[in-house]
């Protein structure tokens, strides 16, 4: 530990040198600066450095290293485990670094490290271009992509890491590094699912895809029709084109226009069919779902960036998530999934989701550390509630879902969907063989495990 005088001098120098703001626990603004979207996270960093450019990032990292302090990195602050914060750590806060630069001719986009999904989608949409993003607009692009990246477009465009062209990284010693297929290829490989273990991503470059039209069918069913709706969605996706995606989502009816007033606050089974194409083509795919008895529908063409905002999870709520990836979705699995949906805590903001994979996900590169690629389906119990008195029942429900779907689990998992579930789950999220190679890359770029507020890969 540094002496108080050394720490005080270093902090004074950081405040003078950093273009952005610096907060410590004594400063006005510290409480707001340390708040993340998951209200269950209550951590007190030593210093929060709100960086405005790459030079600020370098200064913040060198400050942390000079005092032997661990480093947390905040992009969107959307990690359910609160990985954007660490007790006693220096937080490198990138939220002021949100520039998005689209190159339509190259069909590529450069995204600064603090940009959110909304920043990315709103910038690319005027060009009729898009790339796989998270399913909510408030997710940080950097953490999402480096963790693998699955969303409404993944069956059409591949996982987010399949579209990764380059990363600008500041490593633990303050060095600036560029990673791509041609530069530092081992590091570039590790960034395809290894998350924030290797440095601070100040910018990433992604491949874009043409998306002139996007359409959806959002249908709400009473729970007694959930089994039939889930089976039908499964069959529609299995027989449908790669342009089709979406999810079955059990939810509490929200106070929205598309929910009949008498169903607000009650359990519903929702089906969202997304389609990377025209409304006419989407309707052909959605026909079996539309034929089932349903309580409401929103069907039509809709800008992709607007769809991305449809199920944004509000800040300030309590969150506990998990996930399992599946060998298949036979009828006995569907029955187990729907039974857990009917047992979901209501009324809360909790969601119980079944996502299809396949398409461009399954045909993408198998060399990256994303072992869930070949699973045809994924289950995502998404606990979301407001009252701390509900903590026990909501957390237990998420765990019950994992147990119930266990017989169909591949054992692999998408790490961005889970909190801190231990080292074995980190290995499950990158693959056993990959974990050894990732540990070697970690040793080269972060031998002291400075970046450990993440799904941590220890230096090998």
Tab-separated table of C-alpha atoms in Angstrom:
chain	number	residue	atom	x	y	z
A	1	UNK	CA	0.000	0.000	0.000
A	2	UNK	CA	1.190	3.496	-0.846
A	3	UNK	CA	1.762	5.969	1.971
A	4	UNK	CA	-0.972	8.578	2.526
A	5	UNK	CA	1.349	11.338	1.332
A	6	UNK	CA	2.210	9.488	-1.885
A	7	UNK	CA	-1.455	8.671	-2.498
A	8	UNK	CA	-2.470	12.283	-1.869
A	9	UNK	CA	0.170	13.637	-4.243
A	10	UNK	CA	-0.799	11.137	-6.943
A	11	UNK	CA	-4.475	12.019	-6.607
A	12	UNK	CA	-3.722	15.746	-6.833
A	13	UNK	CA	-1.717	15.113	-9.995
A	14	UNK	CA	-4.524	13.015	-11.483
A	15	UNK	CA	-7.080	15.762	-10.832
A	16	UNK	CA	-4.783	18.270	-12.546
A	17	UNK	CA	-3.874	16.090	-15.528
A	18	UNK	CA	-7.172	14.414	-16.327
A	19	UNK	CA	-9.389	16.306	-18.766
A	20	UNK	CA	-12.426	14.535	-17.311
A	21	UNK	CA	-13.703	14.614	-13.747
A	22	UNK	CA	-12.253	12.705	-10.795
A	23	UNK	CA	-14.412	11.629	-7.861
A	24	UNK	CA	-13.432	10.237	-4.469
A	25	UNK	CA	-15.829	9.357	-1.614
A	26	UNK	CA	-15.513	12.884	-0.179
A	27	UNK	CA	-16.617	14.581	-3.407
A	28	UNK	CA	-20.062	15.824	-4.345
A	29	UNK	CA	-21.156	13.703	-7.260
A	30	UNK	CA	-19.425	10.539	-6.040
A	31	UNK	CA	-22.680	8.790	-5.133
A	32	UNK	CA	-24.163	9.403	-8.577
A	33	UNK	CA	-20.902	8.413	-10.246
A	34	UNK	CA	-20.819	5.024	-8.492
A	35	UNK	CA	-24.448	4.105	-9.198
A	36	UNK	CA	-24.964	1.275	-11.675
A	37	UNK	CA	-28.208	-0.058	-13.107
A	38	UNK	CA	-28.406	-3.056	-10.720
A	39	UNK	CA	-29.588	-1.692	-7.382
A	40	UNK	CA	-28.240	-4.784	-5.586
A	41	UNK	CA	-24.691	-3.555	-6.226
A	42	UNK	CA	-23.340	-1.250	-3.511
A	43	UNK	CA	-19.572	-0.884	-3.911
A	44	UNK	CA	-17.330	2.002	-2.961
A	45	UNK	CA	-14.408	2.598	-5.328
A	46	UNK	CA	-11.450	4.606	-4.096
A	47	UNK	CA	-11.401	6.806	-7.211
A	48	UNK	CA	-13.707	7.218	-10.201
A	49	UNK	CA	-11.941	8.717	-13.217
A	50	UNK	CA	-14.394	9.889	-15.854
A	51	UNK	CA	-12.230	9.789	-18.951
A	52	UNK	CA	-12.917	11.812	-22.089
A	53	UNK	CA	-10.266	10.305	-24.366
A	54	UNK	CA	-7.624	7.605	-24.619
A	55	UNK	CA	-4.987	9.794	-22.959
A	56	UNK	CA	-7.222	10.107	-19.894
A	57	UNK	CA	-7.477	6.318	-19.815
A	58	UNK	CA	-3.684	5.990	-19.891
A	59	UNK	CA	-3.316	8.542	-17.072
A	60	UNK	CA	-5.933	6.749	-14.953
A	61	UNK	CA	-4.284	3.378	-15.386
A	62	UNK	CA	-0.840	4.722	-14.554
A	63	UNK	CA	-2.278	6.388	-11.463
A	64	UNK	CA	-3.805	3.085	-10.355
A	65	UNK	CA	-0.600	1.162	-10.965
A	66	UNK	CA	1.499	3.728	-9.099
A	67	UNK	CA	-0.610	3.076	-5.991
A	68	UNK	CA	-1.022	-0.671	-6.622
A	69	UNK	CA	-4.799	-0.336	-6.876
A	70	UNK	CA	-7.024	-2.715	-8.837
A	71	UNK	CA	-8.948	-1.357	-11.823
A	72	UNK	CA	-12.599	-1.671	-12.793
A	73	UNK	CA	-13.772	-0.518	-16.223
A	74	UNK	CA	-17.154	1.078	-16.781
A	75	UNK	CA	-18.699	1.256	-20.220
A	76	UNK	CA	-22.475	0.986	-20.101
A	77	UNK	CA	-22.424	-0.112	-16.437
A	78	UNK	CA	-24.867	-2.869	-17.420
A	79	UNK	CA	-23.060	-5.881	-15.955
A	80	UNK	CA	-25.525	-7.678	-13.706
A	81	UNK	CA	-22.639	-8.616	-11.387
A	82	UNK	CA	-21.656	-4.959	-11.008
A	83	UNK	CA	-18.312	-5.477	-12.701
A	84	UNK	CA	-18.103	-1.764	-13.501
A	85	UNK	CA	-17.287	-1.150	-9.829
A	86	UNK	CA	-14.866	-2.537	-7.265
A	87	UNK	CA	-14.466	-1.745	-3.579
A	88	UNK	CA	-11.260	0.245	-3.156
A	89	UNK	CA	-10.588	0.216	-6.894
A	90	UNK	CA	-9.939	2.863	-9.508
A	91	UNK	CA	-12.896	2.964	-11.889
A	92	UNK	CA	-11.958	3.904	-15.432
A	93	UNK	CA	-15.316	5.388	-16.442
A	94	UNK	CA	-15.736	5.638	-20.221
A	95	UNK	CA	-19.251	7.076	-20.353
A	96	UNK	CA	-18.065	10.386	-21.849
A	97	UNK	CA	-16.396	8.480	-24.727
A	98	UNK	CA	-19.438	7.736	-26.890
A	99	UNK	CA	-18.524	8.739	-30.441
A	100	UNK	CA	-19.763	6.454	-33.222
A	101	UNK	CA	-18.277	6.864	-36.713
A	102	UNK	CA	-19.925	5.039	-39.598
A	103	UNK	CA	-18.080	4.255	-42.842
A	104	UNK	CA	-20.934	3.277	-45.183
A	105	UNK	CA	-18.656	2.462	-48.109
A	106	UNK	CA	-16.609	0.017	-46.041
A	107	UNK	CA	-19.721	-1.202	-44.184
A	108	UNK	CA	-17.892	-0.702	-40.898
A	109	UNK	CA	-18.343	1.358	-37.748
A	110	UNK	CA	-15.912	2.589	-35.087
A	111	UNK	CA	-17.485	2.753	-31.645
A	112	UNK	CA	-15.867	4.495	-28.667
A	113	UNK	CA	-15.561	2.517	-25.443
A	114	UNK	CA	-18.391	4.189	-23.538
A	115	UNK	CA	-21.046	4.076	-26.276
A	116	UNK	CA	-24.307	2.263	-25.670
A	117	UNK	CA	-26.304	0.137	-28.051
A	118	UNK	CA	-28.603	3.083	-28.731
A	119	UNK	CA	-25.638	5.245	-29.772
A	120	UNK	CA	-24.564	2.543	-32.224
A	121	UNK	CA	-27.990	1.708	-33.651
A	122	UNK	CA	-29.101	5.330	-34.116
A	123	UNK	CA	-25.867	6.117	-35.974
A	124	UNK	CA	-26.039	3.185	-38.387
A	125	UNK	CA	-29.785	3.217	-39.082
A	126	UNK	CA	-29.820	6.245	-41.466
A	127	UNK	CA	-27.441	4.284	-43.702
A	128	UNK	CA	-29.654	1.192	-43.795
A	129	UNK	CA	-26.932	-0.690	-41.924
A	130	UNK	CA	-26.766	-2.567	-38.621
A	131	UNK	CA	-24.813	-5.180	-36.724
A	132	UNK	CA	-25.656	-7.591	-33.935
A	133	UNK	CA	-26.340	-5.672	-30.740
A	134	UNK	CA	-27.774	-6.431	-27.324
A	135	UNK	CA	-31.497	-6.754	-26.789
A	136	UNK	CA	-31.762	-3.495	-24.836
A	137	UNK	CA	-30.609	-0.053	-25.909
A	138	UNK	CA	-28.799	0.810	-22.655
A	139	UNK	CA	-26.219	-2.001	-22.881
A	140	UNK	CA	-22.623	-0.827	-23.333
A	141	UNK	CA	-21.241	-1.861	-26.714
A	142	UNK	CA	-17.718	-2.643	-25.480
A	143	UNK	CA	-18.541	-5.142	-22.750
A	144	UNK	CA	-21.280	-6.660	-24.881
A	145	UNK	CA	-19.023	-7.327	-27.851
A	146	UNK	CA	-15.940	-8.502	-25.953
A	147	UNK	CA	-18.119	-10.939	-24.004
A	148	UNK	CA	-19.416	-12.568	-27.201
A	149	UNK	CA	-22.550	-10.632	-28.082
A	150	UNK	CA	-25.965	-12.141	-28.848
A	151	UNK	CA	-29.060	-10.204	-29.930
A	152	UNK	CA	-32.039	-9.979	-32.272
A	153	UNK	CA	-29.822	-10.030	-35.378
A	154	UNK	CA	-27.452	-12.864	-34.457
A	155	UNK	CA	-29.141	-15.566	-36.573
A	156	UNK	CA	-28.838	-13.212	-39.546
A	157	UNK	CA	-25.498	-11.463	-38.875
A	158	UNK	CA	-23.684	-13.799	-36.485
A	159	UNK	CA	-22.564	-13.107	-32.928
A	160	UNK	CA	-21.127	-9.660	-32.233
A	161	UNK	CA	-17.599	-11.097	-32.054
A	162	UNK	CA	-18.071	-12.589	-35.520
A	163	UNK	CA	-18.284	-8.974	-36.720
A	164	UNK	CA	-15.288	-7.673	-34.758
A	165	UNK	CA	-12.693	-6.064	-37.048
A	166	UNK	CA	-10.394	-4.371	-34.556
A	167	UNK	CA	-9.952	-3.195	-30.967
A	168	UNK	CA	-8.009	-0.214	-29.614
A	169	UNK	CA	-6.851	-1.245	-26.170
A	170	UNK	CA	-4.937	0.313	-23.292
A	171	UNK	CA	-3.195	-2.455	-21.376
A	172	UNK	CA	-2.380	-2.727	-17.678
A	173	UNK	CA	0.955	-0.911	-18.021
A	174	UNK	CA	-0.649	2.003	-19.875
A	175	UNK	CA	0.483	0.900	-23.342
A	176	UNK	CA	-1.745	1.551	-26.352
A	177	UNK	CA	-2.260	-1.551	-28.456
A	178	UNK	CA	-4.248	-2.285	-31.589
A	179	UNK	CA	-5.597	-5.799	-32.035
A	180	UNK	CA	-6.850	-7.241	-35.321
A	181	UNK	CA	-6.315	-10.272	-37.524
A	182	UNK	CA	-2.997	-8.734	-38.598
A	183	UNK	CA	-1.859	-7.043	-35.383
A	184	UNK	CA	-1.486	-8.928	-32.106
A	185	UNK	CA	-3.648	-11.807	-33.400
A	186	UNK	CA	-3.485	-13.815	-30.150
A	187	UNK	CA	-4.822	-10.840	-28.223
A	188	UNK	CA	-7.472	-10.290	-30.890
A	189	UNK	CA	-8.559	-13.916	-30.546
A	190	UNK	CA	-8.804	-13.518	-26.761
A	191	UNK	CA	-11.051	-10.471	-27.164
A	192	UNK	CA	-13.602	-12.669	-28.967
A	193	UNK	CA	-15.306	-13.734	-25.736
A	194	UNK	CA	-12.621	-13.189	-23.091
A	195	UNK	CA	-14.214	-9.921	-21.984
A	196	UNK	CA	-12.422	-7.131	-20.136
A	197	UNK	CA	-9.558	-9.266	-18.856
A	198	UNK	CA	-6.863	-7.839	-21.104
A	199	UNK	CA	-7.199	-4.063	-21.009
A	200	UNK	CA	-9.494	-1.089	-21.512
A	201	UNK	CA	-11.151	-1.099	-24.930
A	202	UNK	CA	-11.188	2.583	-25.870
A	203	UNK	CA	-12.682	1.842	-29.305
A	204	UNK	CA	-13.840	-1.133	-31.326
A	205	UNK	CA	-14.516	-1.495	-35.039
A	206	UNK	CA	-17.367	-3.690	-36.229
A	207	UNK	CA	-18.562	-5.008	-39.561
A	208	UNK	CA	-21.987	-3.729	-40.658
A	209	UNK	CA	-24.688	-5.488	-42.663
A	210	UNK	CA	-27.386	-4.113	-44.936
A	211	UNK	CA	-30.704	-3.895	-43.093
A	212	UNK	CA	-33.082	-1.794	-45.203
A	213	UNK	CA	-36.162	-3.236	-43.463
A	214	UNK	CA	-36.953	-4.773	-40.092
A	215	UNK	CA	-40.279	-6.190	-38.920
A	216	UNK	CA	-41.778	-7.707	-35.801
A	217	UNK	CA	-44.769	-9.593	-34.522
A	218	UNK	CA	-45.286	-9.118	-30.787
A	219	UNK	CA	-48.100	-11.312	-29.485
A	220	UNK	CA	-49.412	-11.725	-25.942
A	221	UNK	CA	-51.054	-14.977	-24.873
A	222	UNK	CA	-52.758	-16.005	-21.659
A	223	UNK	CA	-50.583	-18.419	-19.663
A	224	UNK	CA	-52.912	-21.344	-20.433
A	225	UNK	CA	-51.879	-20.954	-24.081
A	226	UNK	CA	-48.180	-20.630	-23.239
A	227	UNK	CA	-47.353	-24.264	-23.978
A	228	UNK	CA	-48.885	-24.130	-27.446
A	229	UNK	CA	-47.376	-20.713	-28.189
A	230	UNK	CA	-43.886	-21.867	-27.160
A	231	UNK	CA	-44.097	-25.056	-29.236
A	232	UNK	CA	-45.354	-23.061	-32.214
A	233	UNK	CA	-42.563	-20.499	-31.917
A	234	UNK	CA	-40.032	-23.332	-31.730
A	235	UNK	CA	-41.439	-24.909	-34.894
A	236	UNK	CA	-41.664	-21.575	-36.740
A	237	UNK	CA	-38.006	-20.804	-36.030
A	238	UNK	CA	-36.821	-24.323	-36.800
A	239	UNK	CA	-38.494	-24.259	-40.206
A	240	UNK	CA	-37.912	-20.564	-40.876
A	241	UNK	CA	-35.113	-18.596	-42.529
A	242	UNK	CA	-32.096	-17.114	-40.771
A	243	UNK	CA	-33.753	-13.691	-40.981
A	244	UNK	CA	-36.239	-14.838	-38.328
A	245	UNK	CA	-35.395	-14.552	-34.645
A	246	UNK	CA	-36.931	-13.353	-31.406
A	247	UNK	CA	-37.946	-15.027	-28.159
A	248	UNK	CA	-40.683	-16.468	-26.013
A	249	UNK	CA	-40.888	-14.252	-22.936
A	250	UNK	CA	-43.032	-14.813	-19.853
A	251	UNK	CA	-43.647	-11.429	-18.240
A	252	UNK	CA	-45.871	-9.358	-15.995
A	253	UNK	CA	-48.181	-7.321	-18.240
A	254	UNK	CA	-46.717	-3.782	-18.270
A	255	UNK	CA	-48.851	-0.607	-18.406
A	256	UNK	CA	-48.283	-0.146	-22.132
A	257	UNK	CA	-50.743	0.612	-24.934
A	258	UNK	CA	-50.442	-2.857	-26.439
A	259	UNK	CA	-51.481	-4.550	-23.155
A	260	UNK	CA	-55.252	-4.694	-22.461
A	261	UNK	CA	-55.889	-2.808	-19.193
A	262	UNK	CA	-57.360	-5.839	-17.403
A	263	UNK	CA	-54.130	-7.789	-18.054
A	264	UNK	CA	-51.735	-5.166	-16.655
A	265	UNK	CA	-49.992	-6.669	-13.620
A	266	UNK	CA	-50.886	-10.256	-14.543
A	267	UNK	CA	-48.749	-13.100	-15.886
A	268	UNK	CA	-48.605	-13.315	-19.686
A	269	UNK	CA	-46.720	-15.372	-22.238
A	270	UNK	CA	-45.293	-13.122	-24.928
A	271	UNK	CA	-43.835	-14.113	-28.264
A	272	UNK	CA	-41.634	-11.645	-30.115
A	273	UNK	CA	-40.851	-12.697	-33.671
A	274	UNK	CA	-38.193	-10.452	-35.208
A	275	UNK	CA	-37.463	-10.455	-38.927
A	276	UNK	CA	-34.563	-8.901	-40.821
A	277	UNK	CA	-36.739	-8.086	-43.810
A	278	UNK	CA	-40.135	-6.896	-44.970
A	279	UNK	CA	-43.453	-7.049	-43.147
A	280	UNK	CA	-44.926	-9.206	-45.918
A	281	UNK	CA	-42.199	-11.826	-45.547
A	282	UNK	CA	-42.422	-11.695	-41.768
A	283	UNK	CA	-46.187	-12.275	-41.842
A	284	UNK	CA	-45.716	-15.485	-43.801
A	285	UNK	CA	-43.379	-16.791	-41.105
A	286	UNK	CA	-45.605	-15.537	-38.265
A	287	UNK	CA	-48.832	-17.036	-39.632
A	288	UNK	CA	-48.974	-20.054	-37.256
A	289	UNK	CA	-48.430	-17.753	-34.256
A	290	UNK	CA	-51.083	-15.314	-35.404
A	291	UNK	CA	-53.524	-18.217	-35.780
A	292	UNK	CA	-53.347	-19.040	-32.063
A	293	UNK	CA	-55.768	-17.277	-29.677
A	294	UNK	CA	-53.990	-14.182	-28.369
A	295	UNK	CA	-54.894	-11.105	-26.351
A	296	UNK	CA	-53.034	-8.431	-28.277
A	297	UNK	CA	-50.682	-7.990	-31.187
A	298	UNK	CA	-48.239	-5.479	-32.590
A	299	UNK	CA	-47.405	-6.560	-36.125
A	300	UNK	CA	-45.577	-4.582	-38.778
A	301	UNK	CA	-42.422	-2.936	-40.004
A	302	UNK	CA	-40.498	-1.065	-37.313
A	303	UNK	CA	-37.051	0.558	-37.310
A	304	UNK	CA	-34.530	-1.802	-35.765
A	305	UNK	CA	-33.247	0.890	-33.371
A	306	UNK	CA	-36.800	1.316	-32.041
A	307	UNK	CA	-37.200	-2.426	-31.486
A	308	UNK	CA	-33.973	-2.305	-29.484
A	309	UNK	CA	-35.692	-0.001	-26.973
A	310	UNK	CA	-38.816	-2.128	-26.516
A	311	UNK	CA	-37.759	-4.158	-23.473
A	312	UNK	CA	-35.224	-1.835	-21.860
A	313	UNK	CA	-34.811	-2.767	-18.213
A	314	UNK	CA	-35.217	0.352	-16.052
A	315	UNK	CA	-32.322	1.522	-13.853
A	316	UNK	CA	-32.589	1.380	-10.106
A	317	UNK	CA	-34.154	-2.090	-9.988
A	318	UNK	CA	-32.745	-5.180	-8.309
A	319	UNK	CA	-31.359	-7.730	-10.767
A	320	UNK	CA	-30.308	-11.374	-10.655
A	321	UNK	CA	-29.862	-13.285	-13.924
A	322	UNK	CA	-28.597	-16.581	-15.190
A	323	UNK	CA	-28.677	-18.698	-18.342
A	324	UNK	CA	-28.417	-22.196	-19.750
A	325	UNK	CA	-27.736	-23.255	-23.324
A	326	UNK	CA	-29.576	-26.291	-24.595
A	327	UNK	CA	-29.084	-29.416	-26.675
A	328	UNK	CA	-32.578	-28.902	-28.100
A	329	UNK	CA	-36.132	-27.890	-27.235
A	330	UNK	CA	-38.250	-31.071	-27.337
A	331	UNK	CA	-41.784	-31.095	-25.979
A	332	UNK	CA	-40.709	-32.236	-22.500
A	333	UNK	CA	-38.303	-29.312	-22.293
A	334	UNK	CA	-41.042	-26.912	-23.438
A	335	UNK	CA	-43.277	-28.228	-20.652
A	336	UNK	CA	-40.521	-27.633	-18.080
A	337	UNK	CA	-39.825	-24.135	-19.438
A	338	UNK	CA	-43.496	-23.140	-19.361
A	339	UNK	CA	-43.975	-24.557	-15.855
A	340	UNK	CA	-41.171	-22.281	-14.642
A	341	UNK	CA	-42.816	-19.398	-16.487
A	342	UNK	CA	-46.044	-19.987	-14.609
A	343	UNK	CA	-44.076	-20.059	-11.329
A	344	UNK	CA	-42.408	-16.719	-12.090
A	345	UNK	CA	-42.631	-13.985	-9.422
A	346	UNK	CA	-45.525	-11.689	-10.386
A	347	UNK	CA	-46.015	-8.771	-10.407
A	348	UNK	CA	-42.353	-7.887	-10.924
A	349	UNK	CA	-40.236	-6.820	-13.881
A	350	UNK	CA	-38.872	-10.376	-14.117
A	351	UNK	CA	-38.648	-11.998	-17.552
A	352	UNK	CA	-38.342	-15.675	-18.472
A	353	UNK	CA	-36.937	-15.940	-21.974
A	354	UNK	CA	-36.240	-18.664	-24.521
A	355	UNK	CA	-33.991	-17.526	-27.390
A	356	UNK	CA	-33.254	-19.362	-30.626
A	357	UNK	CA	-29.728	-19.719	-31.905
A	358	UNK	CA	-28.753	-21.484	-35.151
A	359	UNK	CA	-28.442	-19.640	-38.457
A	360	UNK	CA	-25.323	-17.507	-38.761
A	361	UNK	CA	-24.410	-18.238	-35.130
A	362	UNK	CA	-23.923	-21.925	-35.803
A	363	UNK	CA	-22.113	-21.409	-39.107
A	364	UNK	CA	-19.758	-18.773	-37.687
A	365	UNK	CA	-16.079	-19.289	-36.789
A	366	UNK	CA	-15.584	-22.106	-34.296
A	367	UNK	CA	-12.115	-20.929	-33.268
A	368	UNK	CA	-13.276	-18.219	-30.850
A	369	UNK	CA	-13.832	-18.777	-27.097
A	370	UNK	CA	-17.646	-18.898	-27.398
A	371	UNK	CA	-18.537	-22.538	-26.642
A	372	UNK	CA	-22.299	-21.939	-26.691
A	373	UNK	CA	-22.243	-21.325	-30.465
A	374	UNK	CA	-23.599	-24.756	-31.428
A	375	UNK	CA	-26.490	-24.801	-28.948
A	376	UNK	CA	-29.787	-24.396	-30.836
A	377	UNK	CA	-31.555	-22.638	-27.928
A	378	UNK	CA	-30.795	-20.650	-24.803
A	379	UNK	CA	-32.845	-19.995	-21.659
A	380	UNK	CA	-32.405	-16.720	-19.806
A	381	UNK	CA	-34.196	-16.259	-16.465
A	382	UNK	CA	-33.948	-12.520	-15.901
A	383	UNK	CA	-34.862	-11.620	-12.334
A	384	UNK	CA	-35.868	-7.957	-12.040
A	385	UNK	CA	-37.713	-6.476	-9.073
A	386	UNK	CA	-37.942	-3.417	-6.846
A	387	UNK	CA	-38.581	-4.481	-3.243
A	388	UNK	CA	-35.633	-5.961	-1.265
A	389	UNK	CA	-38.216	-8.127	0.487
A	390	UNK	CA	-38.531	-10.033	-2.797
A	391	UNK	CA	-34.804	-10.851	-2.987
A	392	UNK	CA	-35.076	-14.419	-1.727
A	393	UNK	CA	-37.998	-15.542	-3.872
A	394	UNK	CA	-36.709	-13.908	-7.045
A	395	UNK	CA	-33.166	-15.263	-6.706
A	396	UNK	CA	-34.518	-18.710	-5.851
A	397	UNK	CA	-36.778	-18.679	-8.904
A	398	UNK	CA	-33.790	-18.001	-11.187
A	399	UNK	CA	-31.941	-20.903	-9.601
A	400	UNK	CA	-35.008	-23.122	-9.925
A	401	UNK	CA	-35.121	-22.409	-13.662
A	402	UNK	CA	-31.522	-23.547	-14.059
A	403	UNK	CA	-32.294	-26.744	-12.179
A	404	UNK	CA	-35.458	-27.430	-14.170
A	405	UNK	CA	-33.774	-27.083	-17.567
A	406	UNK	CA	-30.581	-28.826	-16.433
A	407	UNK	CA	-31.363	-32.122	-18.239
A	408	UNK	CA	-31.134	-30.307	-21.587
A	409	UNK	CA	-28.119	-28.102	-20.783
A	410	UNK	CA	-24.975	-28.309	-22.907
A	411	UNK	CA	-22.971	-26.966	-19.954
A	412	UNK	CA	-21.826	-23.937	-21.952
A	413	UNK	CA	-22.980	-20.427	-21.081
A	414	UNK	CA	-22.876	-16.857	-22.394
A	415	UNK	CA	-21.050	-14.946	-19.658
A	416	UNK	CA	-22.768	-11.609	-20.294
A	417	UNK	CA	-26.041	-13.226	-19.162
A	418	UNK	CA	-24.829	-14.268	-15.705
A	419	UNK	CA	-23.512	-12.771	-12.491
A	420	UNK	CA	-20.678	-14.147	-10.388
A	421	UNK	CA	-21.364	-17.894	-10.404
A	422	UNK	CA	-17.802	-19.053	-9.693
A	423	UNK	CA	-14.736	-20.091	-11.631
A	424	UNK	CA	-16.279	-23.220	-13.127
A	425	UNK	CA	-18.914	-21.143	-14.874
A	426	UNK	CA	-16.228	-18.848	-16.310
A	427	UNK	CA	-14.588	-21.940	-17.811
A	428	UNK	CA	-18.018	-23.019	-19.098
A	429	UNK	CA	-18.329	-19.608	-20.741
A	430	UNK	CA	-15.073	-19.786	-22.696
A	431	UNK	CA	-14.421	-23.532	-22.972
A	432	UNK	CA	-11.870	-25.616	-21.084
A	433	UNK	CA	-9.245	-25.685	-23.840
A	434	UNK	CA	-9.734	-22.010	-24.580
A	435	UNK	CA	-9.382	-21.093	-20.904
A	436	UNK	CA	-5.774	-22.305	-20.908
A	437	UNK	CA	-4.910	-20.262	-23.985
A	438	UNK	CA	-6.714	-17.235	-22.548
A	439	UNK	CA	-4.669	-17.566	-19.339
A	440	UNK	CA	-1.479	-17.405	-21.406
A	441	UNK	CA	-2.661	-14.235	-23.174
A	442	UNK	CA	-3.647	-12.801	-19.794
A	443	UNK	CA	-0.146	-13.485	-18.468
A	444	UNK	CA	1.392	-11.507	-21.329
A	445	UNK	CA	-0.899	-8.491	-21.111
A	446	UNK	CA	-1.983	-8.405	-17.452
A	447	UNK	CA	0.380	-10.601	-15.402
A	448	UNK	CA	-0.657	-8.944	-12.122
A	449	UNK	CA	-4.396	-9.442	-12.787
A	450	UNK	CA	-5.044	-5.723	-12.503
A	451	UNK	CA	-8.269	-6.210	-14.484
A	452	UNK	CA	-10.045	-8.638	-12.193
A	453	UNK	CA	-13.491	-7.095	-11.781
A	454	UNK	CA	-14.897	-9.250	-14.571
A	455	UNK	CA	-15.517	-12.909	-15.330
A	456	UNK	CA	-11.927	-13.310	-14.353
A	457	UNK	CA	-9.292	-15.278	-16.188
A	458	UNK	CA	-6.242	-15.583	-13.977
A	459	UNK	CA	-2.792	-15.282	-15.577
A	460	UNK	CA	-1.510	-18.711	-16.627
